[in-house]
């Protein structure tokens, strides 16, 4: 049994291989709910061959509107040892994808890093995170993770507390993202524009909260190395019956334009998501046939 302090919540809660009493409610062995090529990440991640996503169940942040709620808030998936996880990464890599994309890995960090140490994939490894990380985890991943793909979700303590129960979200995320940038240096792309190493910052604009989006973009422009790409997302879709102000509807064109124009004014490089992405159809299927085939026999 271990006492867990992996994420900024510092639960100090006991975890066995299969059970946990902390916020994420997970044991120490990873639960994998999907392993398959994914074509809807940023162009420098998905490219033409897709990103080799491995989705983990559970989450250390737990936003109330999460579009991956079937796995982020529940125990769905196949439990794997580090050795089995290393084999899964090898199978995903064999699909010809551009990278191995670890989605919501934080609460399983020791086992995942052990798997990467058993066999480091020949393609880049992406740490796809809510941004709510400790600097210690970022440092532990040095040499094993090539690309950091953090969200920066909230700027105010009130919003972070209301939507994720994490009033310290922005402060802890800023520390972690700065450590990520220091670790990787400037973004490095191959001849086809596919990212080989670096940091891409994601931000999902939320209805009625555009001022927070602007504050986040201002911080990125002021604090992060020049050239750090930003992915500005407009895909918010009402999920899970959330009835909080604004979260029961999609983003308006005016709200999106306000934040987009600010990003352009700051001359931040990156990506602007299309309106069509605000559709539940873009939520991936978990434990689908392709994933089950890859997980079979592990």
mmCIF file of N, CA, C and O in Angstrom, residues 57 66-76 239-240 283 286:
data_model
loop_
_atom_site.group_PDB
_atom_site.id
_atom_site.type_symbol
_atom_site.label_atom_id
_atom_site.label_comp_id
_atom_site.label_asym_id
_atom_site.label_seq_id
_atom_site.Cartn_x
_atom_site.Cartn_y
_atom_site.Cartn_z
ATOM 1 N N UNK A 57 -8.497 5.601 -17.329
ATOM 2 C CA UNK A 57 -9.685 5.902 -16.533
ATOM 3 C C UNK A 57 -9.301 6.682 -15.282
ATOM 4 O O UNK A 57 -8.193 6.575 -14.779
ATOM 5 N N UNK A 66 -16.942 17.309 -17.868
ATOM 6 C CA UNK A 66 -16.010 16.501 -18.675
ATOM 7 C C UNK A 66 -16.722 15.709 -19.763
ATOM 8 O O UNK A 66 -17.687 14.981 -19.490
ATOM 9 N N UNK A 67 -16.226 15.809 -21.001
ATOM 10 C CA UNK A 67 -16.841 15.067 -22.103
ATOM 11 C C UNK A 67 -16.443 13.592 -22.070
ATOM 12 O O UNK A 67 -17.055 12.766 -22.749
ATOM 13 N N UNK A 68 -15.411 13.258 -21.289
ATOM 14 C CA UNK A 68 -14.993 11.863 -21.144
ATOM 15 C C UNK A 68 -15.485 11.274 -19.821
ATOM 16 O O UNK A 68 -14.870 10.354 -19.283
ATOM 17 N N UNK A 69 -16.594 11.786 -19.317
ATOM 18 C CA UNK A 69 -17.120 11.383 -18.011
ATOM 19 C C UNK A 69 -17.251 9.870 -17.834
ATOM 20 O O UNK A 69 -16.995 9.353 -16.728
ATOM 21 N N UNK A 70 -17.620 9.087 -18.879
ATOM 22 C CA UNK A 70 -17.730 7.636 -18.674
ATOM 23 C C UNK A 70 -16.456 6.993 -18.158
ATOM 24 O O UNK A 70 -16.514 5.934 -17.526
ATOM 25 N N UNK A 71 -15.301 7.612 -18.438
ATOM 26 C CA UNK A 71 -14.059 7.035 -17.905
ATOM 27 C C UNK A 71 -13.417 7.926 -16.848
ATOM 28 O O UNK A 71 -12.794 7.438 -15.914
ATOM 29 N N UNK A 72 -13.553 9.248 -16.977
ATOM 30 C CA UNK A 72 -12.870 10.126 -16.027
ATOM 31 C C UNK A 72 -13.477 10.062 -14.637
ATOM 32 O O UNK A 72 -12.784 10.264 -13.635
ATOM 33 N N UNK A 73 -14.786 9.781 -14.548
ATOM 34 C CA UNK A 73 -15.478 9.747 -13.258
ATOM 35 C C UNK A 73 -15.846 8.328 -12.837
ATOM 36 O O UNK A 73 -16.501 8.148 -11.810
ATOM 37 N N UNK A 74 -15.441 7.334 -13.608
ATOM 38 C CA UNK A 74 -15.831 5.964 -13.296
ATOM 39 C C UNK A 74 -14.646 5.018 -13.493
ATOM 40 O O UNK A 74 -13.649 5.369 -14.107
ATOM 41 N N UNK A 75 -14.798 3.806 -12.987
ATOM 42 C CA UNK A 75 -13.740 2.789 -13.103
ATOM 43 C C UNK A 75 -14.052 1.873 -14.285
ATOM 44 O O UNK A 75 -14.532 0.756 -14.112
ATOM 45 N N UNK A 76 -13.789 2.343 -15.485
ATOM 46 C CA UNK A 76 -13.991 1.535 -16.680
ATOM 47 C C UNK A 76 -12.650 1.282 -17.343
ATOM 48 O O UNK A 76 -11.850 2.203 -17.494
ATOM 49 N N UNK A 239 -22.650 18.656 -21.111
ATOM 50 C CA UNK A 239 -22.590 17.223 -20.806
ATOM 51 C C UNK A 239 -22.974 17.002 -19.350
ATOM 52 O O UNK A 239 -22.887 17.910 -18.518
ATOM 53 N N UNK A 240 -23.391 15.803 -19.040
ATOM 54 C CA UNK A 240 -23.571 15.333 -17.668
ATOM 55 C C UNK A 240 -24.659 16.092 -16.905
ATOM 56 O O UNK A 240 -24.677 16.080 -15.668
ATOM 57 N N UNK A 283 -16.619 12.948 -29.260
ATOM 58 C CA UNK A 283 -16.173 12.229 -28.075
ATOM 59 C C UNK A 283 -15.864 10.791 -28.485
ATOM 60 O O UNK A 283 -16.710 10.113 -29.059
ATOM 61 N N UNK A 286 -15.269 4.489 -26.005
ATOM 62 C CA UNK A 286 -14.374 3.794 -25.098
ATOM 63 C C UNK A 286 -14.690 2.305 -25.102
ATOM 64 O O UNK A 286 -15.821 1.887 -25.281
#
